[in-house]
Amino acid sequence: MRRLGLLALRRLAQSLPVLAIIMVGLFLLLQLAPGDTVDALMAQMGGGSAEDAARLRAAYGLDAGVAVQLGRYLLRLVSLDLGQSAIYGKPVATVIAERLAVTALFMSAALAFAFSAGLVLGVLAARRVNGWPDTLISTLGLVFYAIPSFWLGLMLIVLFSVHLGWLPPGGFESVGAGLTGFARVLDIASHLVLPTLSLALIFLAIYLRLMRASMLEVMNLDFVRTARAKGLPEGKVLWRHVLRNALLPMVTFVGLQFSTMLGGSVVVESVFSLPGLGRLAFESVVQRDLNTLLGIVLVSAVLVILVNFVVDLLYARLDPRIGGAA
Amino acid sequence: MAAAQGTPQRGGTLTVQINSEQRVLNPAIQASTGVYVMASKMVEPLVDLDAQGEPVGVLAESWESAPDGLTHSFRLRRGVTWHDGKDFTSKDVAFSAMECWKKILNYGTTLYQFLDRVETPDAHTAIFKFSRPMPQGLLLRALPDLGHVIPAHVYEGTDIRANPANTAPIGTGPFKFVQYERGQFLMAERNPNYWRGNGLPYLDRIVWRFIPDRAAGAAAIESGQVQLSPYSSLSLSDIARLSKDPRFTVSTKGNEANTAHTVMEMNLRRQELSDVRVRRALCHALDLEFFIENFLYGYAKLGTGPIPSSSAAFYVPRPAPYPFDRARAERMLDEAGFRRASRGAQRFAQPLKLLPAPWGEYTLNFATFIQQSLREIGVRVEIEARDAPGFLTGVYRDHNFDLTTGWHQYRSDPAVSTTVWFRTGSPVGAPWTNQYGYNNPEMDRVIDAAATELDAGHRKALYQDFVRIAIEDVPVHMAVEHAFISVYSKRLMSSHNTPRWASSSWADVWLAPA
């Protein structure tokens, strides 16, 4: 346990410079985008005088130079203050906390589904390689991989919400239904089915291809032949020897793809009007809400670092040889 | 549909689709349809428009103006209470006018620039004192948009912009604020103590759902999750499709007071465009009827000048000033000295840089259409697409454009937000103003005279001069006129019956049983 704590601390120390570079870099990059949050507000209001704009700029602290703004921001950041959101008029930390739960729930559902379904289908395909289940599964995988998630989302809505009426077309839960307890859980779950599917299918395709290839590779290794030679039943060979070794690249990929998934959630959250972090990030860009955007980037970066840390721990669990080196 | 003529029924929840969220829900500090469509059910103005488009009292019962146009008295409604139980008085009106409309509200800061003070001789009289003449007609037509009253006791002594009531409104309206979940929904419930009485309002509850994706918005209305999609919130192709569905009404009725033009603005700093003959030629090169039929699905008509045909008080019918005539456009460019050597050659040495306004399909499609149309007459156009803040900065602050499309909203009276497009003197960076270097002293004179002219007849005549000069000089081509489109379930009753219905209080709206 102590070793784990030390490892975590070391990781954190290593990531601090990375985080600092990300924050300063992004701040400067955003200065290049034409227009500021007051322009965005003007666009939303449909007009206002130059005096209005000047007053608003002063109110948002945008009348100072870039260096001063950056200095102010970093100073606040050191004291763990993410600042005030221009769009929401609330502290950025509060705004992000409200949205984080939705994204976390919906992304972990998508990840879990993509991972487990990809794993099962990959194993099935590898067992009957070049047989009809393999052809069917591989073709399906290719189709899923080729469909853009926003289009898939819209088509799922048209089919399951508009025509069949089985599932709600968007939102996080039924508004004003006053549901509590298990009924509310069910309600939220029914709202998350379609977004989870649209986000997960493309990753499912990747995992299934990966799992299939990695299973096939491991199945040809010497130790598998040995295991078969000593008379282990096929199921046991697959489960104990092949699968565990074949999982390593899958786990690596989850860590790598986590950030891609965060990106993909922007689109899916917009299509399904989910109040998540991805949509918040998109709105912050459009509205030039610098504080919120930087806050989201910070939180996302920390999340990615965390997930990759967990992935490293998983390696050690799956393959004791790696654990010793960490 | 038998219920349409039937008696109103109490109860039910109306769910409304909204594209984009606003930062505040306070119409006294932010004037935009995106605020009214939600907040005006909770917060009411002094005056609204009736079915004929005439001013009708809401929180004001009656009004009178001194002949000099400097004093306007409003007699306020008695027995009105705020949602928190306190009485509505003249003090609230004075506070809203002096602290919000005059100091913060966009367009209000211009309209009430010369409002000196609001006197409150008693709790039910508010007397507006101006230092320059204010035409009564202008004030009354502006008040529905720029005259919402918020409670002084909630806002006094606070930072108005940061007051929590800005996102949890306390008003006098038929619906009371319940809950606002950012990114999800806003909910308001029936105010049982509403001053109109008579069982009003009919609805139990209104829910506004934020659905940013337009295709998802169409799915929400088709699946019956929402019953109303106001202010052209769906894509035009979906609107055209739903118009054939017997379950829905698709119409511009009830949005007449929110008429807008899709326009082409020309930067007179560009040498070729400083020649009025060139500007006119470019206008003649646009086949707008084709554009309306094929790009806008017919939901628009030809523009005839800066004052739209829906403006009963100021519009005088006239033909579309620049009919499509490609040969004529080419001739005019030849005459202006911009000949082309051969059919494939360019008339201008450099292509024109066009920044499309990112205000939705109308302005974006129009940019493509301009590009294609001008290519036919030997004028190359390069399009540079930007998002909203980038566009506003590029056009109105940096003047880094030759052509741009735009969306000009007409707000009841030309003095509110129309003449500012043609008047000189707007500071650099002020969006939706004359930033294309247009300067005609005669135009300025007419605009200034009309703004303070008290005689309604003279005022109307002055605005005809304004329209005539605007068409002749054409720094902005008011190409296409259109009202917002509403899509709503046929269950929605007594709706869209006033010219700014979506921004009205919805007290008498009711839902027929499914």
GROMACS .gro file of N, CA, C and O in nm, chain B residues 397-497:
model
  404
  723ARG      N    1  -1.525   4.531  -3.569
  723ARG     CA    2  -1.413   4.597  -3.503
  723ARG      C    3  -1.295   4.616  -3.598
  723ARG      O    4  -1.242   4.725  -3.613
  724ASP      N    5  -1.258   4.506  -3.669
  724ASP     CA    6  -1.141   4.516  -3.756
  724ASP      C    7  -1.175   4.562  -3.898
  724ASP      O    8  -1.085   4.595  -3.975
  725HIS      N    9  -1.302   4.561  -3.935
  725HIS     CA   10  -1.347   4.599  -4.070
  725HIS      C   11  -1.272   4.518  -4.175
  725HIS      O   12  -1.246   4.566  -4.284
  726ASN      N   13  -1.240   4.394  -4.140
  726ASN     CA   14  -1.159   4.309  -4.226
  726ASN      C   15  -1.249   4.225  -4.318
  726ASN      O   16  -1.254   4.103  -4.307
  727PHE      N   17  -1.323   4.293  -4.406
  727PHE     CA   18  -1.415   4.223  -4.496
  727PHE      C   19  -1.447   4.315  -4.613
  727PHE      O   20  -1.428   4.436  -4.605
  728ASP      N   21  -1.495   4.255  -4.723
  728ASP     CA   22  -1.548   4.335  -4.833
  728ASP      C   23  -1.700   4.321  -4.837
  728ASP      O   24  -1.772   4.417  -4.853
  729LEU      N   25  -1.743   4.196  -4.822
  729LEU     CA   26  -1.886   4.170  -4.818
  729LEU      C   27  -1.914   4.090  -4.691
  729LEU      O   28  -1.829   4.016  -4.642
  730THR      N   29  -2.035   4.106  -4.639
  730THR     CA   30  -2.077   4.017  -4.532
  730THR      C   31  -2.227   4.001  -4.542
  730THR      O   32  -2.296   4.087  -4.595
  731THR      N   33  -2.276   3.885  -4.497
  731THR     CA   34  -2.420   3.872  -4.487
  731THR      C   35  -2.458   3.912  -4.347
  731THR      O   36  -2.373   3.920  -4.258
  732GLY      N   37  -2.585   3.938  -4.326
  732GLY     CA   38  -2.626   3.979  -4.192
  732GLY      C   39  -2.774   3.952  -4.170
  732GLY      O   40  -2.848   3.924  -4.264
  733TRP      N   41  -2.813   3.959  -4.047
  733TRP     CA   42  -2.950   3.938  -4.005
  733TRP      C   43  -2.991   4.065  -3.933
  733TRP      O   44  -2.939   4.094  -3.825
  734HIS      N   45  -3.080   4.144  -3.995
  734HIS     CA   46  -3.121   4.270  -3.933
  734HIS      C   47  -3.260   4.255  -3.873
  734HIS      O   48  -3.358   4.244  -3.945
  735GLN      N   49  -3.264   4.260  -3.743
  735GLN     CA   50  -3.392   4.246  -3.674
  735GLN      C   51  -3.458   4.383  -3.667
  735GLN      O   52  -3.395   4.481  -3.627
  736TYR      N   53  -3.585   4.389  -3.706
  736TYR     CA   54  -3.660   4.514  -3.695
  736TYR      C   55  -3.735   4.511  -3.562
  736TYR      O   56  -3.803   4.413  -3.531
  737ARG      N   57  -3.722   4.618  -3.483
  737ARG     CA   58  -3.782   4.616  -3.350
  737ARG      C   59  -3.889   4.724  -3.335
  737ARG      O   60  -3.869   4.824  -3.269
  738SER      N   61  -4.001   4.702  -3.403
  738SER     CA   62  -4.123   4.783  -3.387
  738SER      C   63  -4.113   4.926  -3.438
  738SER      O   64  -4.210   4.983  -3.485
  739ASP      N   65  -4.000   4.990  -3.424
  739ASP     CA   66  -3.985   5.129  -3.464
  739ASP      C   67  -3.845   5.144  -3.523
  739ASP      O   68  -3.748   5.094  -3.465
  740PRO      N   69  -3.834   5.217  -3.636
  740PRO     CA   70  -3.702   5.226  -3.700
  740PRO      C   71  -3.596   5.287  -3.608
  740PRO      O   72  -3.476   5.260  -3.624
  741ALA      N   73  -3.640   5.369  -3.511
  741ALA     CA   74  -3.542   5.436  -3.425
  741ALA      C   75  -3.476   5.342  -3.326
  741ALA      O   76  -3.371   5.373  -3.271
  742VAL      N   77  -3.537   5.225  -3.301
  742VAL     CA   78  -3.481   5.137  -3.198
  742VAL      C   79  -3.351   5.074  -3.246
  742VAL      O   80  -3.248   5.084  -3.178
  743SER      N   81  -3.353   5.010  -3.361
  743SER     CA   82  -3.230   4.942  -3.402
  743SER      C   83  -3.213   4.934  -3.554
  743SER      O   84  -3.135   4.856  -3.602
  744THR      N   85  -3.286   5.016  -3.629
  744THR     CA   86  -3.274   5.011  -3.775
  744THR      C   87  -3.191   5.125  -3.830
  744THR      O   88  -3.101   5.104  -3.911
  745THR      N   89  -3.218   5.247  -3.785
  745THR     CA   90  -3.147   5.361  -3.843
  745THR      C   91  -2.998   5.359  -3.809
  745THR      O   92  -2.917   5.413  -3.882
  746VAL      N   93  -2.962   5.291  -3.701
  746VAL     CA   94  -2.823   5.284  -3.658
  746VAL      C   95  -2.736   5.215  -3.765
  746VAL      O   96  -2.615   5.231  -3.768
  747TRP      N   97  -2.800   5.142  -3.855
  747TRP     CA   98  -2.728   5.079  -3.966
  747TRP      C   99  -2.679   5.179  -4.068
  747TRP      O  100  -2.593   5.148  -4.149
  748PHE      N  101  -2.741   5.298  -4.069
  748PHE     CA  102  -2.713   5.394  -4.176
  748PHE      C  103  -2.655   5.524  -4.124
  748PHE      O  104  -2.603   5.603  -4.199
  749ARG      N  105  -2.666   5.548  -3.994
  749ARG     CA  106  -2.618   5.670  -3.933
  749ARG      C  107  -2.467   5.660  -3.915
  749ARG      O  108  -2.414   5.553  -3.886
  750THR      N  109  -2.397   5.772  -3.933
  750THR     CA  110  -2.254   5.771  -3.902
  750THR      C  111  -2.237   5.787  -3.751
  750THR      O  112  -2.332   5.819  -3.680
  751GLY      N  113  -2.116   5.769  -3.703
  751GLY     CA  114  -2.087   5.804  -3.564
  751GLY      C  115  -2.092   5.689  -3.466
  751GLY      O  116  -2.067   5.709  -3.348
  752SER      N  117  -2.125   5.567  -3.511
  752SER     CA  118  -2.119   5.456  -3.417
  752SER      C  119  -1.973   5.425  -3.389
  752SER      O  120  -1.893   5.414  -3.481
  753PRO      N  121  -1.936   5.410  -3.261
  753PRO     CA  122  -1.796   5.382  -3.232
  753PRO      C  123  -1.754   5.248  -3.291
  753PRO      O  124  -1.835   5.156  -3.303
  754VAL      N  125  -1.627   5.239  -3.327
  754VAL     CA  126  -1.574   5.116  -3.384
  754VAL      C  127  -1.594   5.003  -3.284
  754VAL      O  128  -1.569   5.018  -3.165
  755GLY      N  129  -1.641   4.888  -3.334
  755GLY     CA  130  -1.660   4.773  -3.246
  755GLY      C  131  -1.804   4.753  -3.202
  755GLY      O  132  -1.836   4.649  -3.147
  756ALA      N  133  -1.892   4.853  -3.225
  756ALA     CA  134  -2.032   4.836  -3.186
  756ALA      C  135  -2.099   4.743  -3.288
  756ALA      O  136  -2.109   4.777  -3.405
  757PRO      N  137  -2.140   4.624  -3.246
  757PRO     CA  138  -2.198   4.531  -3.343
  757PRO      C  139  -2.333   4.580  -3.394
  757PRO      O  140  -2.401   4.657  -3.327
  758TRP      N  141  -2.369   4.537  -3.512
  758TRP     CA  142  -2.496   4.573  -3.574
  758TRP      C  143  -2.512   4.724  -3.590
  758TRP      O  144  -2.616   4.780  -3.560
  759THR      N  145  -2.405   4.787  -3.632
  759THR     CA  146  -2.414   4.930  -3.664
  759THR      C  147  -2.343   4.953  -3.797
  759THR      O  148  -2.287   4.861  -3.855
  760ASN      N  149  -2.345   5.078  -3.842
  760ASN     CA  150  -2.278   5.116  -3.966
  760ASN      C  151  -2.127   5.110  -3.944
  760ASN      O  152  -2.067   5.203  -3.893
  761GLN      N  153  -2.067   4.999  -3.983
  761GLN     CA  154  -1.921   4.984  -3.971
  761GLN      C  155  -1.860   4.962  -4.108
  761GLN      O  156  -1.749   4.914  -4.119
  762TYR      N  157  -1.936   4.996  -4.214
  762TYR     CA  158  -1.885   4.971  -4.348
  762TYR      C  159  -1.846   5.102  -4.415
  762TYR      O  160  -1.837   5.111  -4.537
  763GLY      N  161  -1.829   5.207  -4.334
  763GLY     CA  162  -1.778   5.333  -4.387
  763GLY      C  163  -1.879   5.410  -4.470
  763GLY      O  164  -1.842   5.491  -4.554
  764TYR      N  165  -2.008   5.387  -4.446
  764TYR     CA  166  -2.110   5.462  -4.520
  764TYR      C  167  -2.130   5.598  -4.454
  764TYR      O  168  -2.145   5.607  -4.332
  765ASN      N  169  -2.131   5.702  -4.535
  765ASN     CA  170  -2.143   5.838  -4.480
  765ASN      C  171  -2.219   5.927  -4.578
  765ASN      O  172  -2.171   5.958  -4.685
  766ASN      N  173  -2.342   5.962  -4.539
  766ASN     CA  174  -2.421   6.055  -4.619
  766ASN      C  175  -2.486   6.154  -4.523
  766ASN      O  176  -2.575   6.117  -4.447
  767PRO      N  177  -2.439   6.280  -4.523
  767PRO     CA  178  -2.490   6.379  -4.427
  767PRO      C  179  -2.642   6.396  -4.435
  767PRO      O  180  -2.708   6.418  -4.333
  768GLU      N  181  -2.698   6.385  -4.556
  768GLU     CA  182  -2.842   6.398  -4.572
  768GLU      C  183  -2.913   6.284  -4.496
  768GLU      O  184  -3.015   6.306  -4.431
  769MET      N  185  -2.855   6.164  -4.504
  769MET     CA  186  -2.910   6.050  -4.432
  769MET      C  187  -2.908   6.076  -4.281
  769MET      O  188  -3.008   6.055  -4.212
  770ASP      N  189  -2.797   6.125  -4.231
  770ASP     CA  190  -2.786   6.155  -4.088
  770ASP      C  191  -2.893   6.256  -4.046
  770ASP      O  192  -2.954   6.245  -3.940
  771ARG      N  193  -2.913   6.358  -4.129
  771ARG     CA  194  -3.008   6.463  -4.096
  771ARG      C  195  -3.150   6.404  -4.084
  771ARG      O  196  -3.221   6.430  -3.987
  772VAL      N  197  -3.188   6.322  -4.183
  772VAL     CA  198  -3.321   6.262  -4.182
  772VAL      C  199  -3.339   6.174  -4.058
  772VAL      O  200  -3.442   6.179  -3.989
  773ILE      N  201  -3.238   6.094  -4.028
  773ILE     CA  202  -3.247   6.002  -3.913
  773ILE      C  203  -3.265   6.080  -3.783
  773ILE      O  204  -3.352   6.049  -3.701
  774ASP      N  205  -3.186   6.186  -3.765
  774ASP     CA  206  -3.194   6.264  -3.641
  774ASP      C  207  -3.328   6.336  -3.630
  774ASP      O  208  -3.387   6.343  -3.522
  775ALA      N  209  -3.374   6.388  -3.742
  775ALA     CA  210  -3.502   6.460  -3.740
  775ALA      C  211  -3.615   6.365  -3.702
  775ALA      O  212  -3.701   6.397  -3.621
  776ALA      N  213  -3.614   6.245  -3.760
  776ALA     CA  214  -3.723   6.149  -3.735
  776ALA      C  215  -3.722   6.100  -3.590
  776ALA      O  216  -3.828   6.075  -3.532
  777ALA      N  217  -3.604   6.089  -3.530
  777ALA     CA  218  -3.595   6.033  -3.396
  777ALA      C  219  -3.665   6.119  -3.293
  777ALA      O  220  -3.714   6.069  -3.191
  778THR      N  221  -3.672   6.251  -3.316
  778THR     CA  222  -3.734   6.339  -3.217
  778THR      C  223  -3.859   6.407  -3.271
  778THR      O  224  -3.914   6.494  -3.205
  779GLU      N  225  -3.903   6.368  -3.389
  779GLU     CA  226  -4.024   6.428  -3.447
  779GLU      C  227  -4.146   6.376  -3.372
  779GLU      O  228  -4.167   6.256  -3.359
  780LEU      N  229  -4.226   6.470  -3.320
  780LEU     CA  230  -4.339   6.428  -3.237
  780LEU      C  231  -4.464   6.400  -3.318
  780LEU      O  232  -4.550   6.323  -3.276
  781ASP      N  233  -4.478   6.465  -3.433
  781ASP     CA  234  -4.598   6.445  -3.514
  781ASP      C  235  -4.588   6.313  -3.590
  781ASP      O  236  -4.492   6.290  -3.667
  782ALA      N  237  -4.683   6.225  -3.566
  782ALA     CA  238  -4.675   6.089  -3.623
  782ALA      C  239  -4.669   6.093  -3.775
  782ALA      O  240  -4.595   6.018  -3.837
  783GLY      N  241  -4.747   6.181  -3.837
  783GLY     CA  242  -4.750   6.189  -3.983
  783GLY      C  243  -4.616   6.234  -4.039
  783GLY      O  244  -4.564   6.175  -4.135
  784HIS      N  245  -4.560   6.339  -3.980
  784HIS     CA  246  -4.430   6.388  -4.025
  784HIS      C  247  -4.323   6.280  -4.008
  784HIS      O  248  -4.234   6.264  -4.090
  785ARG      N  249  -4.336   6.210  -3.896
  785ARG     CA  250  -4.237   6.108  -3.866
  785ARG      C  251  -4.239   6.000  -3.974
  785ARG      O  252  -4.136   5.959  -4.025
  786LYS      N  253  -4.358   5.957  -4.008
  786LYS     CA  254  -4.371   5.854  -4.110
  786LYS      C  255  -4.311   5.903  -4.242
  786LYS      O  256  -4.240   5.830  -4.311
  787ALA      N  257  -4.339   6.031  -4.276
  787ALA     CA  258  -4.286   6.088  -4.401
  787ALA      C  259  -4.134   6.091  -4.399
  787ALA      O  260  -4.068   6.058  -4.498
  788LEU      N  261  -4.078   6.129  -4.284
  788LEU     CA  262  -3.931   6.132  -4.274
  788LEU      C  263  -3.872   5.992  -4.295
  788LEU      O  264  -3.768   5.977  -4.359
  789TYR      N  265  -3.941   5.892  -4.242
  789TYR     CA  266  -3.889   5.756  -4.259
  789TYR      C  267  -3.901   5.708  -4.404
  789TYR      O  268  -3.827   5.616  -4.444
  790GLN      N  269  -3.993   5.768  -4.480
  790GLN     CA  270  -3.996   5.733  -4.623
  790GLN      C  271  -3.871   5.788  -4.692
  790GLN      O  272  -3.814   5.724  -4.779
  791ASP      N  273  -3.830   5.910  -4.651
  791ASP     CA  274  -3.704   5.964  -4.705
  791ASP      C  275  -3.588   5.873  -4.669
  791ASP      O  276  -3.500   5.846  -4.750
  792PHE      N  277  -3.591   5.828  -4.545
  792PHE     CA  278  -3.485   5.738  -4.496
  792PHE      C  279  -3.477   5.614  -4.584
  792PHE      O  280  -3.369   5.575  -4.631
  793VAL      N  281  -3.592   5.553  -4.610
  793VAL     CA  282  -3.595   5.431  -4.691
  793VAL      C  283  -3.543   5.460  -4.832
  793VAL      O  284  -3.463   5.384  -4.887
  794ARG      N  285  -3.587   5.574  -4.889
  794ARG     CA  286  -3.548   5.608  -5.025
  794ARG      C  287  -3.395   5.623  -5.036
  794ARG      O  288  -3.332   5.565  -5.125
  795ILE      N  289  -3.335   5.697  -4.942
  795ILE     CA  290  -3.190   5.717  -4.948
  795ILE      C  291  -3.117   5.585  -4.926
  795ILE      O  292  -3.018   5.555  -4.993
  796ALA      N  293  -3.169   5.504  -4.832
  796ALA     CA  294  -3.104   5.376  -4.803
  796ALA      C  295  -3.102   5.287  -4.927
  796ALA      O  296  -3.004   5.217  -4.954
  797ILE      N  297  -3.210   5.292  -5.005
  797ILE     CA  298  -3.216   5.210  -5.126
  797ILE      C  299  -3.124   5.266  -5.233
  797ILE      O  300  -3.052   5.191  -5.301
  798GLU      N  301  -3.125   5.399  -5.249
  798GLU     CA  302  -3.041   5.460  -5.353
  798GLU      C  303  -2.892   5.436  -5.326
  798GLU      O  304  -2.818   5.399  -5.417
  799ASP      N  305  -2.851   5.458  -5.203
  799ASP     CA  306  -2.708   5.446  -5.172
  799ASP      C  307  -2.665   5.300  -5.151
  799ASP      O  308  -2.547   5.268  -5.164
  800VAL      N  309  -2.759   5.220  -5.112
  800VAL     CA  310  -2.744   5.076  -5.087
  800VAL      C  311  -2.607   5.033  -5.030
  800VAL      O  312  -2.536   4.952  -5.089
  801PRO      N  313  -2.570   5.083  -4.911
  801PRO     CA  314  -2.454   5.026  -4.844
  801PRO      C  315  -2.486   4.885  -4.792
  801PRO      O  316  -2.399   4.802  -4.778
  802VAL      N  317  -2.616   4.865  -4.766
  802VAL     CA  318  -2.667   4.737  -4.720
  802VAL      C  319  -2.783   4.701  -4.811
  802VAL      O  320  -2.873   4.782  -4.830
  803HIS      N  321  -2.780   4.582  -4.868
  803HIS     CA  322  -2.891   4.538  -4.952
  803HIS      C  323  -2.988   4.457  -4.867
  803HIS      O  324  -2.954   4.347  -4.821
  804MET      N  325  -3.107   4.513  -4.842
  804MET     CA  326  -3.206   4.442  -4.760
  804MET      C  327  -3.273   4.338  -4.848
  804MET      O  328  -3.386   4.356  -4.894
  805ALA      N  329  -3.205   4.229  -4.872
  805ALA     CA  330  -3.242   4.138  -4.979
  805ALA      C  331  -3.373   4.064  -4.953
  805ALA      O  332  -3.463   4.064  -5.036
  806VAL      N  333  -3.383   4.001  -4.837
  806VAL     CA  334  -3.494   3.910  -4.813
  806VAL      C  335  -3.557   3.944  -4.678
  806VAL      O  336  -3.486   3.969  -4.581
  807GLU      N  337  -3.690   3.944  -4.674
  807GLU     CA  338  -3.761   3.974  -4.549
  807GLU      C  339  -3.829   3.847  -4.499
  807GLU      O  340  -3.887   3.773  -4.576
  808HIS      N  341  -3.815   3.823  -4.370
  808HIS     CA  342  -3.879   3.702  -4.317
  808HIS      C  343  -3.912   3.718  -4.170
  808HIS      O  344  -3.845   3.790  -4.097
  809ALA      N  345  -4.017   3.650  -4.129
  809ALA     CA  346  -4.049   3.644  -3.986
  809ALA      C  347  -3.998   3.511  -3.935
  809ALA      O  348  -3.972   3.419  -4.012
  810PHE      N  349  -3.982   3.500  -3.804
  810PHE     CA  350  -3.944   3.372  -3.746
  810PHE      C  351  -4.055   3.269  -3.774
  810PHE      O  352  -4.171   3.305  -3.792
  811ILE      N  353  -4.017   3.143  -3.772
  811ILE     CA  354  -4.114   3.036  -3.796
  811ILE      C  355  -4.138   2.961  -3.666
  811ILE      O  356  -4.044   2.925  -3.596
  812SER      N  357  -4.266   2.940  -3.635
  812SER     CA  358  -4.302   2.857  -3.520
  812SER      C  359  -4.349   2.721  -3.569
  812SER      O  360  -4.419   2.712  -3.669
  813VAL      N  361  -4.309   2.617  -3.499
  813VAL     CA  362  -4.362   2.483  -3.526
  813VAL      C  363  -4.426   2.438  -3.396
  813VAL      O  364  -4.360   2.440  -3.291
  814TYR      N  365  -4.554   2.402  -3.400
  814TYR     CA  366  -4.618   2.362  -3.275
  814TYR      C  367  -4.727   2.259  -3.297
  814TYR      O  368  -4.785   2.248  -3.405
  815SER      N  369  -4.752   2.186  -3.190
  815SER     CA  370  -4.855   2.083  -3.192
  815SER      C  371  -4.992   2.148  -3.208
  815SER      O  372  -5.018   2.255  -3.153
  816LYS      N  373  -5.082   2.079  -3.277
  816LYS     CA  374  -5.218   2.134  -3.294
  816LYS      C  375  -5.294   2.133  -3.162
  816LYS      O  376  -5.403   2.191  -3.151
  817ARG      N  377  -5.237   2.069  -3.060
  817ARG     CA  378  -5.301   2.073  -2.928
  817ARG      C  379  -5.287   2.210  -2.861
  817ARG      O  380  -5.358   2.242  -2.768
  818LEU      N  381  -5.191   2.288  -2.908
  818LEU     CA  382  -5.163   2.417  -2.845
  818LEU      C  383  -5.267   2.519  -2.888
  818LEU      O  384  -5.280   2.549  -3.007
  819MET      N  385  -5.344   2.571  -2.792
  819MET     CA  386  -5.459   2.655  -2.825
  819MET      C  387  -5.438   2.801  -2.783
  819MET      O  388  -5.363   2.828  -2.691
  820SER      N  389  -5.515   2.886  -2.849
  820SER     CA  390  -5.506   3.033  -2.838
  820SER      C  391  -5.360   3.076  -2.832
  820SER      O  392  -5.317   3.148  -2.742
  821SER      N  393  -5.286   3.031  -2.931
  821SER     CA  394  -5.146   3.071  -2.942
  821SER      C  395  -5.126   3.148  -3.071
  821SER      O  396  -5.212   3.147  -3.158
  822HIS      N  397  -5.014   3.214  -3.081
  822HIS     CA  398  -4.975   3.287  -3.202
  822HIS      C  399  -5.082   3.385  -3.249
  822HIS      O  400  -5.107   3.399  -3.367
  823ASN      N  401  -5.148   3.450  -3.152
  823ASN     CA  402  -5.256   3.542  -3.187
  823ASN      C  403  -5.219   3.689  -3.164
  823ASN      O  404  -5.303   3.776  -3.175
   0.00000   0.00000   0.00000
